[in-house]
Coordinates of N, CA and C in Angstrom, one line a residue:
X201 N 167.6 -1.7 106.4 CA 168.6 -1.9 105.4 C 169.7 -2.8 106.0
X202 N 170.2 -3.7 105.1 CA 171.3 -4.6 105.5 C 172.5 -3.8 106.0
X203 N 173.2 -4.3 107.0 CA 174.4 -3.7 107.4 C 175.5 -4.2 106.4
X204 N 176.2 -3.3 105.8 CA 177.1 -3.6 104.7 C 178.2 -2.5 104.7
X205 N 179.2 -2.8 104.0 CA 180.3 -1.8 103.8 C 180.2 -1.1 102.5
X206 N 180.3 0.2 102.6 CA 180.4 1.0 101.4 C 181.6 1.9 101.4
X207 N 182.2 2.1 100.3 CA 183.4 2.9 100.2 C 183.0 4.4 100.1
X208 N 181.9 4.6 99.4 CA 181.5 6.0 99.1 C 180.0 6.1 99.4
X209 N 179.6 7.2 100.2 CA 178.2 7.5 100.4 C 177.9 8.8 99.7
X210 N 176.9 8.8 98.8 CA 176.5 10.0 98.2 C 175.1 10.4 98.7
X211 N 175.0 11.6 99.2 CA 173.7 12.0 99.8 C 173.0 12.9 98.8
X212 N 171.8 12.5 98.3 CA 171.1 13.3 97.4 C 171.2 12.7 96.0
X213 N 170.1 12.5 95.3 CA 170.1 11.9 94.0 C 169.7 12.9 92.9
X214 N 169.9 14.2 93.1 CA 169.7 15.2 92.0 C 170.8 15.1 91.0
X215 N 170.9 16.0 90.1 CA 172.0 15.9 89.0 C 173.4 15.8 89.6
X216 N 173.7 16.5 90.6 CA 175.1 16.4 91.2 C 175.3 15.1 91.9
X217 N 174.4 14.7 92.8 CA 174.6 13.4 93.4 C 174.6 12.2 92.5
X218 N 173.6 12.2 91.6 CA 173.5 11.1 90.7 C 174.7 11.0 89.8
X219 N 175.2 12.1 89.3 CA 176.4 12.1 88.4 C 177.6 11.6 89.1
X220 N 177.8 12.1 90.4 CA 178.9 11.7 91.2 C 178.8 10.2 91.5
X221 N 177.7 9.7 91.9 CA 177.5 8.3 92.2 C 177.8 7.4 90.9
X222 N 177.2 7.8 89.8 CA 177.4 7.1 88.5 C 178.9 7.1 88.1
X223 N 179.6 8.2 88.3 CA 181.0 8.2 87.9 C 181.9 7.4 88.8
X224 N 181.6 7.4 90.1 CA 182.4 6.6 91.1 C 182.1 5.2 90.9
X225 N 180.9 4.8 90.5 CA 180.5 3.4 90.3 C 181.2 2.8 89.1
X226 N 181.8 3.6 88.3 CA 182.7 3.1 87.2 C 184.0 2.5 87.7
X227 N 184.3 2.8 88.9 CA 185.5 2.2 89.5 C 185.0 0.9 90.3
X228 N 185.9 0.4 91.0 CA 185.6 -0.9 91.8 C 185.0 -0.5 93.2
X229 N 184.8 0.8 93.5 CA 184.4 1.1 94.8 C 182.9 0.9 94.9
X230 N 182.5 0.5 96.1 CA 181.1 0.2 96.4 C 180.4 1.5 96.8
X231 N 179.3 1.8 96.2 CA 178.7 3.2 96.3 C 177.3 3.0 96.9
X232 N 176.9 3.9 97.8 CA 175.5 3.9 98.3 C 175.0 5.3 98.0
X233 N 174.0 5.4 97.2 CA 173.3 6.6 96.9 C 172.1 6.8 97.8
X234 N 172.1 7.8 98.6 CA 171.0 8.0 99.6 C 170.1 9.1 99.2
X235 N 168.8 8.8 99.2 CA 167.8 9.8 98.8 C 166.7 9.8 99.8
X236 N 166.3 11.0 100.3 CA 165.3 11.1 101.4 C 163.9 10.8 100.8
X237 N 163.6 11.0 99.6 CA 162.3 10.7 99.0 C 162.2 9.4 98.2
X238 N 161.1 9.1 97.7 CA 160.8 7.9 97.0 C 160.8 8.3 95.5
X239 N 160.5 7.3 94.6 CA 160.3 7.6 93.2 C 159.0 8.4 93.0
X240 N 159.1 9.4 92.2 CA 157.9 10.2 91.8 C 157.0 9.4 91.1
X241 N 155.7 9.3 91.5 CA 154.8 8.4 90.9 C 154.4 8.8 89.5
X242 N 154.3 7.8 88.6 CA 153.9 8.1 87.2 C 152.3 8.0 87.2
X243 N 151.7 9.1 87.0 CA 150.2 9.2 87.0 C 149.7 10.3 86.2
X244 N 148.5 10.3 85.9 CA 147.9 11.4 85.1 C 148.1 12.8 85.6
X245 N 148.2 12.9 86.9 CA 148.4 14.2 87.5 C 149.8 14.8 87.2
X246 N 150.7 14.0 86.7 CA 152.0 14.5 86.3 C 151.9 15.7 85.3
X247 N 150.8 15.6 84.5 CA 150.6 16.6 83.4 C 149.4 17.5 83.7
X248 N 148.9 17.4 84.9 CA 147.7 18.2 85.2 C 148.2 19.5 85.9
X249 N 147.8 20.7 85.3 CA 148.3 22.0 85.8 C 147.8 22.3 87.2
X250 N 146.5 21.9 87.4 CA 146.0 22.2 88.7 C 146.7 21.4 89.8
X251 N 147.0 20.1 89.5 CA 147.7 19.3 90.5 C 149.1 19.8 90.7
X252 N 149.8 20.1 89.6 CA 151.2 20.4 89.7 C 151.4 21.8 90.3
X253 N 150.7 22.8 89.9 CA 150.9 24.2 90.3 C 149.9 24.6 91.3
X254 N 148.7 24.3 91.1 CA 147.6 24.8 92.0 C 147.7 24.1 93.4
X255 N 147.8 22.8 93.3 CA 147.8 22.0 94.6 C 149.3 21.7 95.0
X256 N 150.3 22.0 94.2 CA 151.7 21.7 94.6 C 151.8 20.3 95.0
X257 N 151.2 19.4 94.2 CA 151.2 18.0 94.7 C 152.6 17.4 94.9
X258 N 153.5 17.8 94.1 CA 154.8 17.1 94.1 C 155.9 18.0 94.9
X259 N 155.5 19.1 95.4 CA 156.4 20.0 96.1 C 156.5 19.5 97.6
X260 N 157.6 19.6 98.2 CA 157.8 19.2 99.6 C 156.9 20.0 100.5
X261 N 156.2 19.3 101.4 CA 155.3 19.9 102.3 C 156.1 20.4 103.5
X262 N 156.8 21.5 103.3 CA 157.6 22.1 104.3 C 157.4 23.6 104.4
X263 N 157.7 24.2 105.5 CA 157.6 25.7 105.7 C 159.0 26.3 105.9
X264 N 159.4 27.2 105.1 CA 160.6 28.0 105.3 C 160.2 29.4 105.7
X265 N 161.1 30.2 106.2 CA 160.9 31.5 106.6 C 161.9 32.5 106.0
X266 N 161.4 33.6 105.5 CA 162.3 34.6 104.9 C 162.9 35.4 105.9
X267 N 163.7 36.4 105.5 CA 164.5 37.2 106.5 C 163.5 38.1 107.3
X268 N 162.3 38.3 106.9 CA 161.3 39.0 107.7 C 160.4 38.1 108.5
X269 N 160.8 36.8 108.6 CA 160.1 35.8 109.3 C 158.7 35.5 108.8
X270 N 158.6 35.7 107.4 CA 157.3 35.4 106.8 C 157.4 33.9 106.2
X271 N 156.4 33.1 106.5 CA 156.5 31.7 106.0 C 156.3 31.6 104.5
X272 N 156.9 30.6 103.9 CA 156.6 30.3 102.5 C 157.0 28.8 102.3
X273 N 156.4 28.3 101.3 CA 156.6 26.9 100.9 C 157.7 26.8 99.8
X274 N 158.8 26.2 100.1 CA 159.9 26.2 99.1 C 159.6 25.3 97.9
X275 N 160.2 25.6 96.8 CA 160.1 24.8 95.6 C 161.1 23.7 95.6
X276 N 160.9 22.8 96.5 CA 161.7 21.6 96.6 C 161.0 20.3 96.3
X277 N 161.7 19.4 95.7 CA 161.0 18.1 95.3 C 161.9 17.0 95.8
X278 N 161.4 16.3 96.8 CA 162.2 15.2 97.4 C 161.8 13.9 96.7
X279 N 162.5 13.6 95.6 CA 162.3 12.4 94.8 C 163.6 11.9 94.3
X280 N 163.6 10.7 93.9 CA 164.8 10.2 93.2 C 165.0 11.0 91.9
X281 N 166.1 11.7 91.7 CA 166.3 12.6 90.6 C 166.2 14.1 91.1
X282 N 165.7 14.3 92.3 CA 165.7 15.6 92.9 C 164.8 16.6 92.1
X283 N 165.2 17.9 92.1 CA 164.5 18.9 91.4 C 164.5 18.7 89.9
X284 N 165.5 17.9 89.4 CA 165.5 17.7 87.9 C 164.3 17.0 87.4
X285 N 163.5 16.4 88.3 CA 162.2 15.8 87.9 C 161.2 16.8 87.3
X286 N 161.4 18.0 87.6 CA 160.4 19.0 87.2 C 161.1 20.2 86.5
X287 N 162.4 20.1 86.1 CA 163.0 21.2 85.5 C 162.6 21.3 84.0
X288 N 163.0 22.4 83.3 CA 162.6 22.5 81.9 C 163.6 21.9 80.9
X289 N 164.6 21.1 81.4 CA 165.5 20.4 80.5 C 166.4 21.3 79.7
X290 N 166.5 22.6 80.0 CA 167.4 23.5 79.3 C 168.8 23.4 80.0
X291 N 169.8 23.0 79.3 CA 171.1 22.7 79.9 C 172.2 23.6 79.2
X292 N 172.3 24.8 79.7 CA 173.2 25.8 79.2 C 174.5 25.8 79.9
X293 N 175.6 26.0 79.2 CA 176.9 26.2 79.9 C 177.0 27.6 80.4
X294 N 177.8 27.8 81.4 CA 178.2 29.2 81.8 C 179.1 29.8 80.7
X295 N 179.0 31.1 80.5 CA 179.9 31.7 79.5 C 181.3 31.9 80.1
X296 N 182.3 32.0 79.2 CA 183.6 32.3 79.7 C 183.7 33.6 80.6
X297 N 182.9 34.6 80.2 CA 182.9 35.8 81.0 C 182.4 35.6 82.4
X298 N 181.6 34.6 82.6 CA 181.0 34.4 83.9 C 182.0 34.0 85.0
X299 N 183.2 33.6 84.5 CA 184.2 33.1 85.5 C 185.1 34.2 85.9
X300 N 185.0 35.4 85.3 CA 185.9 36.5 85.6 C 185.4 37.4 86.8
X301 N 186.2 38.4 87.1 CA 185.9 39.3 88.1 C 184.8 40.2 87.6
X302 N 183.8 40.6 88.5 CA 182.7 41.4 88.2 C 182.7 42.6 89.1
X303 N 182.7 43.8 88.5 CA 182.6 45.0 89.3 C 181.1 45.4 89.5
X304 N 180.8 45.6 90.8 CA 179.4 46.0 91.2 C 179.5 47.4 91.9
X305 N 178.4 48.1 91.9 CA 178.4 49.4 92.6 C 178.9 49.3 94.1
X306 N 178.6 48.2 94.7 CA 179.0 48.1 96.1 C 180.3 47.3 96.4
X307 N 180.9 46.9 95.3 CA 182.1 46.1 95.5 C 182.5 45.2 94.3
X308 N 183.4 44.3 94.6 CA 183.9 43.4 93.5 C 183.6 42.0 93.8
X309 N 183.0 41.2 92.8 CA 182.8 39.8 92.9 C 184.1 39.2 92.3
X310 N 184.9 38.5 93.1 CA 186.2 38.0 92.6 C 186.0 37.0 91.5
X311 N 187.0 36.8 90.7 CA 187.0 35.7 89.7 C 187.0 34.4 90.4
X312 N 186.5 33.4 89.6 CA 186.6 32.0 90.1 C 188.0 31.6 90.2
X313 N 188.3 30.6 91.0 CA 189.7 30.0 91.0 C 189.9 29.1 89.7
X314 N 188.8 28.7 89.1 CA 188.8 28.0 87.8 C 188.3 28.8 86.7
X315 N 188.7 28.5 85.5 CA 188.1 29.2 84.3 C 187.3 28.3 83.4
X316 N 186.8 28.8 82.4 CA 185.9 28.1 81.5 C 186.6 26.9 80.9
X317 N 187.9 27.0 80.5 CA 188.6 25.9 79.9 C 188.9 24.8 80.9
X318 N 188.9 25.1 82.2 CA 189.1 24.0 83.1 C 187.9 23.1 83.2
X319 N 186.7 23.7 83.0 CA 185.5 22.9 83.1 C 184.9 22.4 81.8
X320 N 185.5 22.9 80.7 CA 184.9 22.6 79.4 C 184.8 21.1 79.1
X321 N 185.9 20.3 79.4 CA 185.7 18.8 79.2 C 184.5 18.2 79.9
X322 N 184.3 18.7 81.1 CA 183.2 18.2 81.9 C 181.8 18.6 81.4
X323 N 181.8 19.8 80.9 CA 180.5 20.3 80.2 C 180.2 19.3 79.0
X324 N 181.2 19.0 78.3 CA 181.0 18.1 77.1 C 180.5 16.7 77.6
X325 N 181.1 16.2 78.6 CA 180.7 14.9 79.1 C 179.3 14.9 79.6
X326 N 178.9 16.0 80.3 CA 177.6 16.1 80.9 C 176.6 16.2 79.8
X327 N 176.9 16.9 78.7 CA 175.9 17.1 77.6 C 175.7 15.7 76.9
X328 N 176.6 14.8 76.9 CA 176.4 13.5 76.3 C 175.7 12.6 77.3
X329 N 175.9 12.8 78.6 CA 175.3 12.0 79.6 C 173.8 12.4 79.7
X330 N 173.4 13.6 79.5 CA 172.1 14.1 79.6 C 171.4 14.3 78.3
X331 N 171.8 13.6 77.2 CA 171.1 13.6 75.9 C 170.8 14.9 75.3
X332 N 171.8 15.8 75.4 CA 171.5 17.2 75.0 C 171.4 17.4 73.5
X333 N 170.4 18.1 73.0 CA 170.2 18.4 71.6 C 170.5 19.9 71.5
X334 N 171.3 20.2 70.5 CA 171.7 21.6 70.3 C 172.7 21.7 69.1
X335 N 173.2 23.0 69.0 CA 174.2 23.2 67.9 C 175.2 24.2 68.5
X336 N 176.4 23.8 68.7 CA 177.5 24.7 69.1 C 177.8 25.7 68.0
X337 N 178.2 26.9 68.3 CA 178.5 27.9 67.3 C 177.5 28.9 67.0
X338 N 176.2 28.6 67.4 CA 175.1 29.6 67.1 C 175.2 30.8 68.0
X339 N 175.6 30.6 69.3 CA 175.7 31.7 70.2 C 177.1 32.3 70.2
X340 N 177.2 33.6 69.7 CA 178.5 34.2 69.6 C 179.2 34.5 70.9
X341 N 178.5 34.4 72.0 CA 179.1 34.7 73.3 C 179.6 33.4 74.0
X342 N 179.2 32.2 73.5 CA 179.5 31.0 74.1 C 181.0 30.7 74.0
X343 N 181.5 29.9 74.9 CA 182.9 29.4 74.8 C 183.1 28.3 73.8
X344 N 184.3 27.9 73.6 CA 184.6 26.8 72.7 C 184.0 25.5 73.2
X345 N 183.9 24.6 72.3 CA 183.4 23.2 72.7 C 184.4 22.2 72.0
X346 N 184.8 21.3 72.8 CA 185.7 20.2 72.3 C 184.9 19.1 71.7
X347 N 183.6 19.0 71.9 CA 182.8 18.0 71.3 C 181.4 18.6 70.9
X348 N 180.9 18.2 69.8 CA 179.5 18.6 69.4 C 178.5 18.0 70.3
X349 N 177.3 18.6 70.4 CA 176.2 18.0 71.1 C 176.0 16.6 70.5
X350 N 175.5 15.6 71.3 CA 175.2 14.3 70.8 C 174.1 14.2 69.8
X351 N 173.2 15.2 69.9 CA 172.0 15.2 69.0 C 171.8 16.6 68.4
X352 N 171.2 16.7 67.2 CA 170.9 17.9 66.6 C 169.8 18.7 67.4
X353 N 169.7 20.0 67.2 CA 168.8 20.8 68.0 C 167.4 20.4 67.8
X354 N 166.6 20.7 68.8 CA 165.1 20.5 68.7 C 164.6 21.5 67.7
X355 N 163.9 21.1 66.7 CA 163.4 22.0 65.7 C 162.4 23.0 66.3
X356 N 162.5 24.2 65.8 CA 161.5 25.2 66.3 C 160.1 24.9 65.8
X357 N 159.2 25.3 66.7 CA 157.8 25.4 66.2 C 157.7 26.5 65.1
X358 N 156.7 26.4 64.2 CA 156.7 27.4 63.1 C 156.7 28.9 63.6
X359 N 156.0 29.2 64.7 CA 156.0 30.6 65.1 C 157.4 31.0 65.7
X360 N 158.0 30.1 66.4 CA 159.3 30.4 66.9 C 160.4 30.5 65.8
X361 N 160.2 29.6 64.8 CA 161.2 29.7 63.7 C 161.0 31.1 63.0
X362 N 159.8 31.6 62.8 CA 159.5 32.9 62.2 C 160.2 34.0 63.1
X363 N 160.0 33.9 64.4 CA 160.6 34.9 65.3 C 162.2 34.8 65.2
X364 N 162.7 33.6 65.1 CA 164.2 33.5 65.0 C 164.7 34.1 63.7
X365 N 164.0 33.9 62.6 CA 164.3 34.4 61.3 C 164.3 36.0 61.3
X366 N 163.2 36.5 62.0 CA 163.1 38.0 62.1 C 164.2 38.6 62.9
X367 N 164.6 37.9 63.9 CA 165.7 38.4 64.8 C 167.1 38.4 64.0
X368 N 167.3 37.4 63.2 CA 168.5 37.3 62.4 C 168.5 38.4 61.4
X369 N 167.4 38.8 60.8 CA 167.3 39.8 59.8 C 167.7 41.2 60.3
X370 N 167.5 41.4 61.7 CA 167.9 42.7 62.2 C 169.3 42.6 62.9
X371 N 170.0 41.5 62.6 CA 171.4 41.4 63.0 C 171.7 40.8 64.4
X372 N 170.6 40.2 64.9 CA 170.8 39.5 66.2 C 171.2 38.0 66.0
X373 N 171.4 37.3 67.1 CA 172.0 36.0 67.0 C 171.2 35.0 67.8
X374 N 169.9 34.7 67.5 CA 169.2 33.7 68.3 C 169.8 32.3 68.1
X375 N 169.6 31.5 69.1 CA 170.2 30.2 69.0 C 169.2 29.2 69.6
X376 N 169.3 27.9 69.2 CA 168.5 26.9 69.8 C 168.9 26.6 71.3
X377 N 167.9 26.5 72.1 CA 168.3 26.1 73.5 C 168.8 24.7 73.5
X378 N 169.9 24.4 74.3 CA 170.3 23.1 74.4 C 169.4 22.3 75.4
X379 N 168.7 21.3 74.9 CA 167.6 20.7 75.6 C 168.0 19.2 75.8
X380 N 167.8 18.7 77.1 CA 168.0 17.3 77.4 C 166.8 16.6 77.3
X381 N 166.5 16.0 76.2 CA 165.3 15.2 75.9 C 165.7 13.9 75.1
X382 N 164.9 12.9 75.3 CA 165.1 11.7 74.5 C 164.2 11.7 73.3
X383 N 164.6 12.5 72.3 CA 163.8 12.9 71.2 C 164.4 12.4 69.9
X384 N 163.6 11.7 69.1 CA 163.9 11.4 67.7 C 162.9 12.2 66.8
X385 N 163.5 13.0 65.9 CA 162.6 13.9 65.1 C 162.6 13.4 63.6
X386 N 161.5 13.6 62.9 CA 161.5 13.4 61.5 C 161.9 14.7 60.8
X387 N 161.7 14.7 59.5 CA 162.2 15.9 58.7 C 161.4 17.1 59.0
X388 N 160.3 17.0 59.6 CA 159.4 18.2 59.9 C 159.5 18.6 61.4
X389 N 160.4 17.9 62.1 CA 160.6 18.2 63.5 C 159.6 17.5 64.4
X390 N 158.8 16.6 63.9 CA 157.8 15.9 64.7 C 158.5 14.7 65.3
X391 N 158.0 14.3 66.5 CA 158.5 13.1 67.2 C 158.2 11.9 66.3
X392 N 159.2 11.0 66.1 CA 159.0 9.8 65.4 C 158.2 8.8 66.2
X393 N 157.7 7.7 65.6 CA 156.9 6.8 66.4 C 157.7 6.1 67.5
X394 N 159.0 6.0 67.4 CA 159.8 5.3 68.5 C 160.4 6.3 69.4
X395 N 160.1 7.6 69.3 CA 160.6 8.6 70.2 C 160.0 8.6 71.6
X396 N 160.8 8.6 72.6 CA 160.2 8.7 74.0 C 159.6 10.0 74.2
X397 N 160.3 11.1 73.9 CA 159.7 12.4 74.0 C 158.7 12.6 72.9
X398 N 157.6 13.2 73.2 CA 156.5 13.4 72.2 C 156.3 14.9 71.8
X399 N 157.2 15.7 72.3 CA 157.1 17.2 72.1 C 155.8 17.7 72.6
X400 N 155.5 17.4 73.8 CA 154.3 17.8 74.4 C 154.4 19.3 74.9
X401 N 153.4 19.8 75.5 CA 153.4 21.2 76.1 C 153.5 21.1 77.6
X402 N 154.0 20.0 78.2 CA 154.1 19.8 79.6 C 155.6 19.5 80.0
X403 N 156.4 20.5 79.9 CA 157.9 20.3 80.2 C 158.3 21.0 81.5
X404 N 158.5 22.3 81.4 CA 159.0 23.1 82.5 C 158.0 23.1 83.7
X405 N 158.4 22.6 84.8 CA 157.6 22.5 86.0 C 156.8 21.2 86.2
X406 N 156.7 20.4 85.1 CA 156.0 19.2 85.2 C 156.9 18.0 85.2
X407 N 156.6 16.9 85.9 CA 157.3 15.7 85.8 C 156.9 15.1 84.4
X408 N 157.9 14.3 83.8 CA 157.7 13.8 82.5 C 157.0 12.4 82.6
X409 N 155.8 12.3 82.2 CA 155.0 11.1 82.3 C 155.6 10.0 81.4
X410 N 156.2 10.3 80.3 CA 156.7 9.3 79.4 C 158.1 9.0 79.5
X411 N 158.8 9.6 80.4 CA 160.3 9.4 80.6 C 161.2 9.9 79.5
X412 N 160.7 11.0 78.8 CA 161.5 11.5 77.7 C 162.4 12.7 78.1
X413 N 162.3 13.2 79.4 CA 163.1 14.3 79.9 C 164.4 13.7 80.5
X414 N 165.5 14.4 80.3 CA 166.8 13.9 80.9 C 166.9 14.4 82.3
X415 N 166.0 13.8 83.2 CA 166.2 14.1 84.6 C 167.3 13.1 85.1
X416 N 167.7 13.4 86.3 CA 168.8 12.6 86.9 C 168.5 11.1 87.1
X417 N 167.2 10.8 87.3 CA 166.8 9.4 87.5 C 166.9 8.7 86.1
X418 N 166.3 9.3 85.1 CA 166.3 8.6 83.8 C 167.6 8.6 83.1
X419 N 168.3 9.7 83.1 CA 169.5 9.8 82.4 C 170.8 9.2 83.0
X420 N 170.8 9.2 84.4 CA 172.0 8.7 85.1 C 171.7 7.5 86.0
X421 N 170.8 7.6 86.9 CA 170.6 6.6 87.9 C 170.2 5.3 87.4
X422 N 169.2 5.2 86.6 CA 168.8 3.9 86.0 C 169.9 3.3 85.2
X423 N 170.5 4.0 84.3 CA 171.6 3.3 83.5 C 172.8 2.9 84.4
X424 N 173.1 3.7 85.4 CA 174.2 3.3 86.3 C 173.9 2.0 87.1
X425 N 172.7 1.9 87.6 CA 172.2 0.8 88.3 C 172.3 -0.5 87.5
X426 N 171.9 -0.3 86.2 CA 171.9 -1.5 85.3 C 173.3 -1.9 84.9
X427 N 174.3 -1.0 84.9 CA 175.6 -1.3 84.4 C 176.6 -1.6 85.5
X428 N 176.3 -1.2 86.8 CA 177.4 -1.3 87.8 C 176.8 -2.1 89.1
X429 N 177.2 -3.3 89.3 CA 176.8 -4.0 90.5 C 177.3 -3.5 91.8
X430 N 178.3 -2.6 91.7 CA 178.9 -2.0 92.9 C 178.1 -0.8 93.3
X431 N 177.0 -0.4 92.6 CA 176.0 0.5 93.0 C 174.7 -0.3 93.2
X432 N 174.6 -0.9 94.4 CA 173.6 -1.9 94.5 C 172.2 -1.3 94.8
X433 N 171.2 -2.0 94.3 CA 169.8 -1.6 94.7 C 169.5 -1.9 96.1
X434 N 168.6 -1.2 96.6 CA 168.2 -1.4 98.0 C 167.6 -2.8 98.1
X435 N 167.7 -3.4 99.3 CA 167.3 -4.8 99.5 C 165.8 -5.0 99.6
X436 N 165.0 -3.8 99.7 CA 163.6 -4.0 99.8 C 162.9 -3.2 98.7
X437 N 161.7 -2.7 98.9 CA 160.9 -2.2 97.9 C 161.4 -0.8 97.5
X438 N 162.5 -0.3 98.0 CA 163.0 1.0 97.6 C 163.5 1.1 96.1
X439 N 163.6 -0.1 95.5 CA 163.9 -0.2 94.1 C 165.4 0.2 93.8
X440 N 165.6 1.3 93.1 CA 166.9 1.5 92.6 C 167.9 2.1 93.5
X441 N 167.6 2.8 94.5 CA 168.6 3.4 95.4 C 168.0 3.5 96.8
X442 N 168.9 3.6 97.7 CA 168.5 3.5 99.1 C 167.7 4.8 99.5
X443 N 166.6 4.7 100.1 CA 165.9 5.9 100.6 C 165.8 5.8 102.1
X444 N 165.5 7.0 102.7 CA 165.4 7.0 104.1 C 164.1 6.4 104.7
X445 N 163.1 6.3 103.8 CA 161.8 5.8 104.2 C 161.7 4.4 103.9
X446 N 161.4 3.5 104.9 CA 161.2 2.1 104.6 C 162.4 1.2 104.5
X447 N 163.6 1.8 104.6 CA 164.8 1.0 104.6 C 165.4 0.7 105.9

C-alpha cells in the first residue's frame, strides 16, 4: 500500500464501519476503510444451499472455543460488507421499552444512558441509507418516527397475507417486516422488470447474487466511494477499499 496520510482509520467494513466511513467521508477528512477480507465472489454458489450451509463456503475458517473448551466454527464472514453480506435484510428499530431498566430474577439490568428519542433521528437516516421498505404505525409497540420509510412495505405472499388477515381478525397486530432491499413492485407485489431484487427465496443466510440486498457494501461503501474522493480506493487490485491481503 502507498504510504500516505489519513485523518481517520475505520477498521471493519460491516454496517457500523461502513456507515461511519461514509459519514466521515462527507467531510474533508481523508478516510481509510480497512477490511481483513476481500469482496465476496459473485457466483452460482451464492444461492446454493449445500455450498452456503452444508459446506460453509463463505464462513470464516476459524476455530473458537466455548466455556467448556469445546471447539466450534463461528458464524463470521470476512468480506467487504461484513456479516451483512448474508443477513436477512430485516432492519427493526429497538422499542422504547428496550432502553429502560429491566428487572430480572437475579438482578437489575440498568437503563441505557440514552433513550429512544436520542437515537430516533439516526434510525430514520439509517432506514433511508439502507433502502428500507415498511410502514410506520403498524406495530403498536414501536416508537414514534420522524420520517416515513423511503419505500412502501414488501407485499406479502398470498399465504402470509391470509395469515396476517386472520391474526387481525382475532385482535392482534401483525406488521410488515422493515426490509432493506432494492425492490420495485408492481400492483401485484411482483418485482418489476427493472428491479434489482427479484423476490427470490434466497435471502437470509445467502449472499445476494443480484445485488438487491441492502448489505453494507452495496448500500453504503460503493456509493460512498463513487461520491467522495477523500475515501480513496486501494492502489492495487483490492478495488474499493483497503484490505489486509495483497496491499
